[in-house]
CSV table of C-alpha atoms (C1' of nucleotides) in Angstrom, one decimal:
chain,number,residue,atom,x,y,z
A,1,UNK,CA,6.6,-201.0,-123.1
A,2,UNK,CA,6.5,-202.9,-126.4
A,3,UNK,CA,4.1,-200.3,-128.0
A,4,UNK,CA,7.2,-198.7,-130.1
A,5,UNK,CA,6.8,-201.6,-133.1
A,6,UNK,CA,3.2,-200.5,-133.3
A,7,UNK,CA,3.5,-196.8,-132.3
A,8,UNK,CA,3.8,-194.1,-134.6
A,9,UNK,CA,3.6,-196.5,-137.6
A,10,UNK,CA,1.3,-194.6,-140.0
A,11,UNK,CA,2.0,-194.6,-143.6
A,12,UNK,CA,5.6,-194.0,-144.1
A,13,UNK,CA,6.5,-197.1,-142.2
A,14,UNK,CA,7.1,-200.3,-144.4
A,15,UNK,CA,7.8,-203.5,-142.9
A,16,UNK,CA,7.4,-205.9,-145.9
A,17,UNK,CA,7.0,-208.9,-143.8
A,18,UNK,CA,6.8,-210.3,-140.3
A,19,UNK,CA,6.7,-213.4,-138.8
A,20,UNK,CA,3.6,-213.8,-136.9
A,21,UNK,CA,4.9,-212.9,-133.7
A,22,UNK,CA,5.5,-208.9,-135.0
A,23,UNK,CA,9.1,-209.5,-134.4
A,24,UNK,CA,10.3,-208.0,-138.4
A,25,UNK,CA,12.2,-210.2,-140.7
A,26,UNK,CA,16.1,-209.4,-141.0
A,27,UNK,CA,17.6,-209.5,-144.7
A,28,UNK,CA,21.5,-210.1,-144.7
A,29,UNK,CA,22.3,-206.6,-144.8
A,30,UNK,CA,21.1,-205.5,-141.9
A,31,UNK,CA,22.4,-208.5,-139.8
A,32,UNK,CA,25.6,-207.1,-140.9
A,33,UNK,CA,24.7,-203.7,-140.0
A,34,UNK,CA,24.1,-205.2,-136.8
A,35,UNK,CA,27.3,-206.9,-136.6
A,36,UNK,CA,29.1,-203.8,-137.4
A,37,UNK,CA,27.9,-202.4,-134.4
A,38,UNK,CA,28.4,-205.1,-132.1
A,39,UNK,CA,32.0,-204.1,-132.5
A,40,UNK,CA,31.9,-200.8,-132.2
A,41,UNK,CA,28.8,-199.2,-131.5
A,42,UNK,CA,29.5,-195.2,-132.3
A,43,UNK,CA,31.2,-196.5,-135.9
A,44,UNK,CA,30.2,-194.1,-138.7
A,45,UNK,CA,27.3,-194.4,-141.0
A,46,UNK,CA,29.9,-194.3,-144.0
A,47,UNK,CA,32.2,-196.7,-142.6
A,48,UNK,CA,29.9,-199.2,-142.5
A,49,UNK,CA,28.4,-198.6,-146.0
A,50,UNK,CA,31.5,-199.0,-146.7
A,51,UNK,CA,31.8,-202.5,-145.2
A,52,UNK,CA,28.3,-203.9,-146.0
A,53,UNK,CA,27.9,-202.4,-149.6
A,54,UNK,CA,25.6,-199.8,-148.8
A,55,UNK,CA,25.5,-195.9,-148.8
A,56,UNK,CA,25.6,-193.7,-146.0
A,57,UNK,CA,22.4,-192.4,-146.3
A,58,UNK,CA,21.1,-195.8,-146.6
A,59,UNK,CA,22.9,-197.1,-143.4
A,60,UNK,CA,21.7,-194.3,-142.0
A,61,UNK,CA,17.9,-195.2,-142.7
A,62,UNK,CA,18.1,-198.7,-141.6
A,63,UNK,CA,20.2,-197.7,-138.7
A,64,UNK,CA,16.9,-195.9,-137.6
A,65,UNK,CA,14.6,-198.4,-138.4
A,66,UNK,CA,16.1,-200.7,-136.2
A,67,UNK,CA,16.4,-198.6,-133.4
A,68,UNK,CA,12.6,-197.4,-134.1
A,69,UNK,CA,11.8,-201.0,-134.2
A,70,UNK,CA,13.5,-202.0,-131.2
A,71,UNK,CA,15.4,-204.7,-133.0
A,72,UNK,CA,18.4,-203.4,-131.5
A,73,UNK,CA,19.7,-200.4,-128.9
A,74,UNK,CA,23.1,-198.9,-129.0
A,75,UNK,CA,24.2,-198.3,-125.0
A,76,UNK,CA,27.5,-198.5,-123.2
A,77,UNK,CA,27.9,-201.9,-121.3
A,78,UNK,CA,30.0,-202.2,-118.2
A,79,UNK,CA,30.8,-205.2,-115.4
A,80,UNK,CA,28.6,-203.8,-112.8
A,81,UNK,CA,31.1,-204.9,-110.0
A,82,UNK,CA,33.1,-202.3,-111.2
A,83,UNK,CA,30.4,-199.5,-110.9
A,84,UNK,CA,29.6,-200.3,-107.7
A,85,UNK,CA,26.9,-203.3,-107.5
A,86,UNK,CA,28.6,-205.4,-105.6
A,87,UNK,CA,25.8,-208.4,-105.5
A,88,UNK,CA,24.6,-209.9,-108.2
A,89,UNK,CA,21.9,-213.3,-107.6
A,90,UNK,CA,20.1,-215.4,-110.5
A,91,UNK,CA,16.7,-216.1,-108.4
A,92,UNK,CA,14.8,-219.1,-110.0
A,93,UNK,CA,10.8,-218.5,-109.5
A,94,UNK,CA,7.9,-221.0,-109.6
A,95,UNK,CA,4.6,-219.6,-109.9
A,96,UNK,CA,0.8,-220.8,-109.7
A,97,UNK,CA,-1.4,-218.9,-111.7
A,98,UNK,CA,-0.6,-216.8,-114.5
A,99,UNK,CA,3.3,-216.3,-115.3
A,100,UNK,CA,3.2,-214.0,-117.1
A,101,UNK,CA,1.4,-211.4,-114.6
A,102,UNK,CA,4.4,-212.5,-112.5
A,103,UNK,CA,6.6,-212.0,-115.1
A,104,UNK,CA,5.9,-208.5,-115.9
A,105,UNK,CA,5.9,-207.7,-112.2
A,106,UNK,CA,9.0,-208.6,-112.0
A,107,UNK,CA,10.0,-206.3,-115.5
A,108,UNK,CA,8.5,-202.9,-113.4
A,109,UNK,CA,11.7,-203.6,-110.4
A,110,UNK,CA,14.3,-201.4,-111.5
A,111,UNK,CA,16.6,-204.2,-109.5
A,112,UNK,CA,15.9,-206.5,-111.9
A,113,UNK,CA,18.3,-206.4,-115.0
A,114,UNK,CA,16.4,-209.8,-116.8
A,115,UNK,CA,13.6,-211.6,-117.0
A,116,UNK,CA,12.8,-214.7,-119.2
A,117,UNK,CA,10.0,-217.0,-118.8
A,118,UNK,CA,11.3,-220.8,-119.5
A,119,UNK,CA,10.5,-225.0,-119.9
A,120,UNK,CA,11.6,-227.0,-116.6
A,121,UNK,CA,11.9,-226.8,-113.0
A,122,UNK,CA,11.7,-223.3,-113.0
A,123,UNK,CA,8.9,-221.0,-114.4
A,124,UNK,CA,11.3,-217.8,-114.9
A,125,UNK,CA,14.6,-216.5,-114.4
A,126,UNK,CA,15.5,-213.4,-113.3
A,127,UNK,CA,18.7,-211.3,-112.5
A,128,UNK,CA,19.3,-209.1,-110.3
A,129,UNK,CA,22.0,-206.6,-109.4
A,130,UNK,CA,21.9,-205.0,-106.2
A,131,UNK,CA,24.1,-202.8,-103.9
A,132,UNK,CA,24.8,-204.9,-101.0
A,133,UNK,CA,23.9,-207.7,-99.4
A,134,UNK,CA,21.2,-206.3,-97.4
A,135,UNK,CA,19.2,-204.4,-100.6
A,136,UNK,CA,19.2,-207.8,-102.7
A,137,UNK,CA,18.0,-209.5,-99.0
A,138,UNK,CA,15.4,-207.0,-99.6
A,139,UNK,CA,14.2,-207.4,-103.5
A,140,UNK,CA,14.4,-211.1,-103.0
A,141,UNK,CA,12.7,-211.6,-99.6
A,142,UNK,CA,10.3,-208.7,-99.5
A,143,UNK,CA,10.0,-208.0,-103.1
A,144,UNK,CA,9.6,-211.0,-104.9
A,145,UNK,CA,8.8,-213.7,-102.7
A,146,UNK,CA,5.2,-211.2,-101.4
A,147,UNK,CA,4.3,-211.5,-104.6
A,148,UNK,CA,0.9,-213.1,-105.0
A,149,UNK,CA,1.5,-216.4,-107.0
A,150,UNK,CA,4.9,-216.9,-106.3
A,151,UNK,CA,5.0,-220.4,-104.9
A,152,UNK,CA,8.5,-221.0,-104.2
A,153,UNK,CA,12.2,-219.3,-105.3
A,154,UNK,CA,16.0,-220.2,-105.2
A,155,UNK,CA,18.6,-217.9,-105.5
A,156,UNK,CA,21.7,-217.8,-106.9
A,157,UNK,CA,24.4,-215.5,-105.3
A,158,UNK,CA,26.9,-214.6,-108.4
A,159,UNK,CA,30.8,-215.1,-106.9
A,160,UNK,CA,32.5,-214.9,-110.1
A,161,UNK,CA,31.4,-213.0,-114.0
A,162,UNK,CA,33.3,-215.3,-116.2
A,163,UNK,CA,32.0,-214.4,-119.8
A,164,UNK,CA,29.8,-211.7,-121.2
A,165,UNK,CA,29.0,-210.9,-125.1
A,166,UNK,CA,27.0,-209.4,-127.3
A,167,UNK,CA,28.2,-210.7,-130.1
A,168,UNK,CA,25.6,-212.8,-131.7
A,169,UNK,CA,26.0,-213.1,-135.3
A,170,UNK,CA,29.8,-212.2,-135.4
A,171,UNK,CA,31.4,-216.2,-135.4
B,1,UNK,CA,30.4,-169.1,-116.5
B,2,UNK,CA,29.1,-172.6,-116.5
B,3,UNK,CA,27.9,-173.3,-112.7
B,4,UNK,CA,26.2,-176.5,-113.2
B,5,UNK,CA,25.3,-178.9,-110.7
B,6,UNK,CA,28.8,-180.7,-110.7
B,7,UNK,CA,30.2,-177.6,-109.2
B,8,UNK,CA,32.3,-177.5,-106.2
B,9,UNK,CA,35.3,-179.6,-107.4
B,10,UNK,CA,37.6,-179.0,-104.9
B,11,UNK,CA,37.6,-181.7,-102.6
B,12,UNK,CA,36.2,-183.9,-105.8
B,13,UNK,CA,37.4,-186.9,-106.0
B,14,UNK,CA,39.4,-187.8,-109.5
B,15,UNK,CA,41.3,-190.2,-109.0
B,16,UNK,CA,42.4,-192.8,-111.5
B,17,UNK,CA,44.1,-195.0,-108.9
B,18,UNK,CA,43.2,-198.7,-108.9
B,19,UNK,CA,41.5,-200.6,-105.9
B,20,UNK,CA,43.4,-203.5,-104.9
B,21,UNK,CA,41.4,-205.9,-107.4
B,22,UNK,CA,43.1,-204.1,-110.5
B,23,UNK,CA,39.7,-202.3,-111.6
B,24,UNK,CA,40.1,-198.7,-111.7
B,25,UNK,CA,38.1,-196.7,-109.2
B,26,UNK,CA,35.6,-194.4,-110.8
B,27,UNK,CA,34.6,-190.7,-109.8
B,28,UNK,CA,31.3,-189.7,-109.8
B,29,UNK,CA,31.7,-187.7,-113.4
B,30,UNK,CA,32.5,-191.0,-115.1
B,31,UNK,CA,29.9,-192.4,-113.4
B,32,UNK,CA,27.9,-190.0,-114.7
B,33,UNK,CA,29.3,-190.2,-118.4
B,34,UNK,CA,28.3,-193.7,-118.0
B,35,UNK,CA,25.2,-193.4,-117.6
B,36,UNK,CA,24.4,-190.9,-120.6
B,37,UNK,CA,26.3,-193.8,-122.6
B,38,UNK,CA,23.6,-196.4,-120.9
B,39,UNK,CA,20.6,-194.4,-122.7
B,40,UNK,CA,22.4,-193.6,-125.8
B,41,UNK,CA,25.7,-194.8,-127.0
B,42,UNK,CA,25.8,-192.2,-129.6
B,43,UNK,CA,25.0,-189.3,-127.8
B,44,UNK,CA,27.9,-186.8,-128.9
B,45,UNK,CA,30.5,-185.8,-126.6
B,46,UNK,CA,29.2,-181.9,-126.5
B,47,UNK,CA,26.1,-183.0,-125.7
B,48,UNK,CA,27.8,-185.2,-122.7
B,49,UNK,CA,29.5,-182.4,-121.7
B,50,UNK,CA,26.7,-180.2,-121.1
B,51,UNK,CA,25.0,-182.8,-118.9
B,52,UNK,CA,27.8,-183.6,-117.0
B,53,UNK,CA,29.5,-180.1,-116.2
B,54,UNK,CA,32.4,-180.5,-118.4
B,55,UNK,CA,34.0,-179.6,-121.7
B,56,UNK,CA,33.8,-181.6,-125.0
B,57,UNK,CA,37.1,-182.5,-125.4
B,58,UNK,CA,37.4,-183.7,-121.4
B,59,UNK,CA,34.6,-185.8,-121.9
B,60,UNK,CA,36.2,-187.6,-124.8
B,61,UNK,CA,39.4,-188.0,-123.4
B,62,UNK,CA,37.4,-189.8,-120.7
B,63,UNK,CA,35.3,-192.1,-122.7
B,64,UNK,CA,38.8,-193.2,-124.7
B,65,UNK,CA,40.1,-193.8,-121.5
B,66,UNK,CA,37.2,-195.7,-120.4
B,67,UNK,CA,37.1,-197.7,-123.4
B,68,UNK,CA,40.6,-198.8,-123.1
B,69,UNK,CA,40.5,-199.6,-119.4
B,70,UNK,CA,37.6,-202.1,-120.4
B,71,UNK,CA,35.6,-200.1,-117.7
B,72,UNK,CA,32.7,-200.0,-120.7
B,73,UNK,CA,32.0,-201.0,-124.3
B,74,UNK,CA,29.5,-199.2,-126.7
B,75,UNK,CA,27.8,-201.6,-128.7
B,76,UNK,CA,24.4,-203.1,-130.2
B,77,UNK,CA,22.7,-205.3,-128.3
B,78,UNK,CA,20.1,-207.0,-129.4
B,79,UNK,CA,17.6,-209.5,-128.8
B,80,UNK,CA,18.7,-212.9,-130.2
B,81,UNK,CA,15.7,-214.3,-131.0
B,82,UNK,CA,14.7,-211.5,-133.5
B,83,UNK,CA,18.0,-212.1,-135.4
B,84,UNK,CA,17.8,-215.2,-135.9
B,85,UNK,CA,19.0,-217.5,-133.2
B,86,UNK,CA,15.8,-219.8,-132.0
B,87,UNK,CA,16.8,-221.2,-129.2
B,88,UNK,CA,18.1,-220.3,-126.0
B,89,UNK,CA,18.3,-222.2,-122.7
B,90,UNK,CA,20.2,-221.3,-119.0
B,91,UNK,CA,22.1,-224.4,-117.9
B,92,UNK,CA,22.7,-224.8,-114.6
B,93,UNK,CA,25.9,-226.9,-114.2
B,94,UNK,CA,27.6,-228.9,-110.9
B,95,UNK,CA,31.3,-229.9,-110.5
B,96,UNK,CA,33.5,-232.0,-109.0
B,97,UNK,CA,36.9,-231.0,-108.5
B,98,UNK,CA,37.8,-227.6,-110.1
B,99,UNK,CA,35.0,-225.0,-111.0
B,100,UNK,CA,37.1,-222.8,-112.7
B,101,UNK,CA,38.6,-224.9,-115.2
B,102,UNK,CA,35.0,-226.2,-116.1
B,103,UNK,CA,34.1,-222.3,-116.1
B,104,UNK,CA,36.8,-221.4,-118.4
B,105,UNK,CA,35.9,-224.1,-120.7
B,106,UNK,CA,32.5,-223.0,-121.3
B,107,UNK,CA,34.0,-219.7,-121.7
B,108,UNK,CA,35.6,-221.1,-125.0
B,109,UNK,CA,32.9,-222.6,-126.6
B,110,UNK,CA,30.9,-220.0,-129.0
B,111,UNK,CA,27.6,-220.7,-128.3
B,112,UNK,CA,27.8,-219.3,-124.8
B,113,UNK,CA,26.9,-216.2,-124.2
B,114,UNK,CA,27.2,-215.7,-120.4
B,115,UNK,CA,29.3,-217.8,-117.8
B,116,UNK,CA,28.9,-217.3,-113.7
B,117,UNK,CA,30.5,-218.8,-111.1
B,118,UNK,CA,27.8,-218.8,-108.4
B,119,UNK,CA,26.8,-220.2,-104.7
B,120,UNK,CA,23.6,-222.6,-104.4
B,121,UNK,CA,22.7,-225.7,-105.8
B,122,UNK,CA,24.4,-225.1,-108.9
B,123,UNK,CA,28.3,-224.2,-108.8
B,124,UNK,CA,28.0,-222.8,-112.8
B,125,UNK,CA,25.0,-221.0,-114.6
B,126,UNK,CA,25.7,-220.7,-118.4
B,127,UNK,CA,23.4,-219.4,-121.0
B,128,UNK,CA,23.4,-220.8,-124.6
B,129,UNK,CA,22.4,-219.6,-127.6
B,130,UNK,CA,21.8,-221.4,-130.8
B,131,UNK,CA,19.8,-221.9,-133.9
B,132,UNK,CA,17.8,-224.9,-133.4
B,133,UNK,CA,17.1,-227.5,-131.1
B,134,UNK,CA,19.3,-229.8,-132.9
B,135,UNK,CA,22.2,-227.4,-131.8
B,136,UNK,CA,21.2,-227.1,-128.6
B,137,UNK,CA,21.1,-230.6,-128.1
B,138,UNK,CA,24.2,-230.8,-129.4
B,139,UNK,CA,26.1,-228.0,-127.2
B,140,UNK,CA,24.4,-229.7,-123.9
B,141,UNK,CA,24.6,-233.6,-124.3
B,142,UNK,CA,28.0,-233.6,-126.1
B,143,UNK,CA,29.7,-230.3,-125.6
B,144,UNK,CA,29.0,-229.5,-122.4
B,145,UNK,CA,28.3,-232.9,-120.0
B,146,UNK,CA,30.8,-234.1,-121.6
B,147,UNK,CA,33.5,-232.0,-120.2
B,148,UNK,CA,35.2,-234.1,-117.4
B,149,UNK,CA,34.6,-233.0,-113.8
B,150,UNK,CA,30.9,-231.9,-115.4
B,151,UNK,CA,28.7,-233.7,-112.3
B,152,UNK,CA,25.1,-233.0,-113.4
B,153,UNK,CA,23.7,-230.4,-115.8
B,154,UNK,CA,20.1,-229.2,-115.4
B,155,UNK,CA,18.4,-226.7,-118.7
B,156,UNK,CA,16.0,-224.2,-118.7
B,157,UNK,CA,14.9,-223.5,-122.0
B,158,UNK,CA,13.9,-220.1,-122.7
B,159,UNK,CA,10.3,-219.3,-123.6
B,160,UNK,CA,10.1,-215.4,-123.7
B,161,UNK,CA,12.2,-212.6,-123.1
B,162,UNK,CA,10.9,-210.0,-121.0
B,163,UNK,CA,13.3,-207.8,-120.4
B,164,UNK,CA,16.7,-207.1,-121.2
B,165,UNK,CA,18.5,-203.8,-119.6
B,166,UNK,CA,21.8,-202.5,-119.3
B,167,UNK,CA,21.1,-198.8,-117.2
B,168,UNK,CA,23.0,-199.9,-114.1
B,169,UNK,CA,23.3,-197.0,-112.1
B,170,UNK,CA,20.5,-195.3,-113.8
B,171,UNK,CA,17.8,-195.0,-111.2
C,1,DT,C1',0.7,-200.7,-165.7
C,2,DC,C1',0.7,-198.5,-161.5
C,3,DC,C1',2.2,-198.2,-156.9
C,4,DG,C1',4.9,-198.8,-152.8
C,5,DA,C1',9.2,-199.8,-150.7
C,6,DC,C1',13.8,-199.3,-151.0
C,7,DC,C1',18.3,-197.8,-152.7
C,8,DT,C1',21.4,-194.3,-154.8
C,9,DT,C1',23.5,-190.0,-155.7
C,10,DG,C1',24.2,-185.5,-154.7
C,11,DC,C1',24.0,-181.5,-152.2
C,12,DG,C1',24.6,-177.9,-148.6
C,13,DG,C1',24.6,-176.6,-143.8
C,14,DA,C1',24.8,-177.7,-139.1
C,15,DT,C1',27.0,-180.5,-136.0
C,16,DT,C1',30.5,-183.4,-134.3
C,17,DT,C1',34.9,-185.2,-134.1
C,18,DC,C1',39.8,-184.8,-133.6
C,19,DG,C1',44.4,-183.2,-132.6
C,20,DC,C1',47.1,-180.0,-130.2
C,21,DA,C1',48.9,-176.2,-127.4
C,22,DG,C1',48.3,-173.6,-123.4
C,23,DA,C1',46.1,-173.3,-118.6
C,24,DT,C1',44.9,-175.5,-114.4
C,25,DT,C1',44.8,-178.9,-110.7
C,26,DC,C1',46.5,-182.6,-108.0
C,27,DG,C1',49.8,-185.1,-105.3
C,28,DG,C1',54.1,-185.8,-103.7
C,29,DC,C1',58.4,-184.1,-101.9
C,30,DC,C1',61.9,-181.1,-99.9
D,1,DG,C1',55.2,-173.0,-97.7
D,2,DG,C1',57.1,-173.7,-102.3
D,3,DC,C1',58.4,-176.4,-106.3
D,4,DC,C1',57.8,-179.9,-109.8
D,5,DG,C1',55.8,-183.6,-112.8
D,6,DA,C1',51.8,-185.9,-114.2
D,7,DA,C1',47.2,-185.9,-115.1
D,8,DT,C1',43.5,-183.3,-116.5
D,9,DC,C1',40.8,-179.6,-118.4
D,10,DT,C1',39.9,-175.9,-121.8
D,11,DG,C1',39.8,-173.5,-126.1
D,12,DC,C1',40.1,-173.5,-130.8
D,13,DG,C1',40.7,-174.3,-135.7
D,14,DA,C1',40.4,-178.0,-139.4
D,15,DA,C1',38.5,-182.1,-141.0
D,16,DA,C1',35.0,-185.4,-140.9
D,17,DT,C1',30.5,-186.7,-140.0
D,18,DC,C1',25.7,-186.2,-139.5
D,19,DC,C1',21.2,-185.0,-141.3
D,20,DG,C1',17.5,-183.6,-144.1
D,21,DC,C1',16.0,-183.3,-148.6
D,22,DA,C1',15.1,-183.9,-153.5
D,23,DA,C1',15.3,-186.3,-158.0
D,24,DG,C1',15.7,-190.6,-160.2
D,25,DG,C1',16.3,-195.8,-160.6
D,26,DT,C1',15.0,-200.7,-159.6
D,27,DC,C1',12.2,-204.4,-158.3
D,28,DG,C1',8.1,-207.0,-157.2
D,29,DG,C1',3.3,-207.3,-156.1
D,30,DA,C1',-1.7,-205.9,-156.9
DNA sequence: TCCGACCTTGCGGATTTCGCAGATTCGGCC
DNA sequence: GGCCGAATCTGCGAAATCCGCAAGGTCGGA
């Protein structure tokens, strides 16, 4: 699933540098790319030359690069209560064994919208946006909590969406 | 000349009315718009069209219409850590008094990223994002417990981001 | 000095976007 | 049923954009 960064990467590919975790190094001018298309993703290519001091073609390339990468993706975002997932839960997992096994279990349910492993009472946090009451009964009861390893859980039943962004960068 | 799949649209439903909560009620050709926005956000209209059963020009008049209802945005997303911001942590938050107020607080401060209202043992889950620990530090202990009504904070900092979608409805 | 990575400029052709006028459909109303 | 207004869809030019490609320039590292 995180193949891309290595995948087709054969000569034409140039990364100068990258941290040691293969996560590539960002230069001003492409965060600002970026930022450019946090506010509107389908801007055009000579637009934001225009704005970042660049030509189109150029935009163009790194545009590509990132999206090769997987430094960034360029999708439509919605509130999912409007498109009909009426229950949303935060579920808090603690796990004996390996996490990350757990962890990547949890990635392959199409249910679950996040995943992060983290420090402190809980070993991950995932998301997960369901149809009704009974289908997130399901995920969480059936689904996750079978897992081998999973020692305990707590869920979180979302009532209200007060903020999202994706505007890193742009403050 | 074109009998696609979306065919019979006689007794289809198309209606732009709004459900009593003020969010417009989408059909299922939005809904399906939607979705070829959730793999690509730049996928052209034509292109759109085709998939969906309908002409270029309806589907942009649709996607305008849907961007300025607020139904979706098309944007970059990306993953924080890879453009710079360090550290990240889920804070799980418990009130006295008013939750919303301490909800739309949060909602002002920059550094957060995500604000929910939910049921459980915490009333508010907030996600933060930041540079460093120092800032982190800094949003939590001053920013945020400082708020009045605040009861008790508890922080997850994140370790690893495993996934990251945004294809509701896609499965 | 050579080479690789990257940017720029320029260029056409294919594709896409955009605005608008004319159909078509829907829902209400008599 | 029959009529009308609003919303929606379609078709179609014109303008803008996308896309690949080639030649040349710059910079820094081996």
């Amino acid at each position: 699933m995180h193949s891309e960064v290595v995948a087709s990467r054969s000569a034409d590919q140039r990364d100068s540098r990258e941290s040691r975790n293969g996560t590539p190094q960002l230069d001003a001018v492409s965060l600002a790319i970026i930022e450019q298309l946090q506010e509107d993703g389908r801007r055009p290519y000579a637009a934001i030359g225009k704005a970042v001091g660049l030509s189109e073609a150029a935009v163009r390339q790194r545009v590509q690069k990132l999206l090769d990468q997987g430094v960034m993706q360029i999708v439509a975002v919605t509130d999912p209560l409007t498109v009909g997932f009426r229950r949303q839960a935060m579920v808090g997992i603690n796990v004996e064994g390996d996490v990350e096994s757990i962890a990547d279990a949890l990635t392959d349910m199409s249910e679950v919208e996040y995943v992060v492993m983290t420090a402190g009472s809980f070993d991950i946090l995932a998301e997960i946006v369901c149809e009704d009451d009974d289908h997130l009964l399901d995920v969480i009861n059936k689904r996750i909590r079978s897992l081998p390893g999973v020692r305990s859980t707590e869920s979180f039943v979302y009532l209200k969406l007060k903020k999202q962004t994706y505007m890193w960068g742009t403050r």
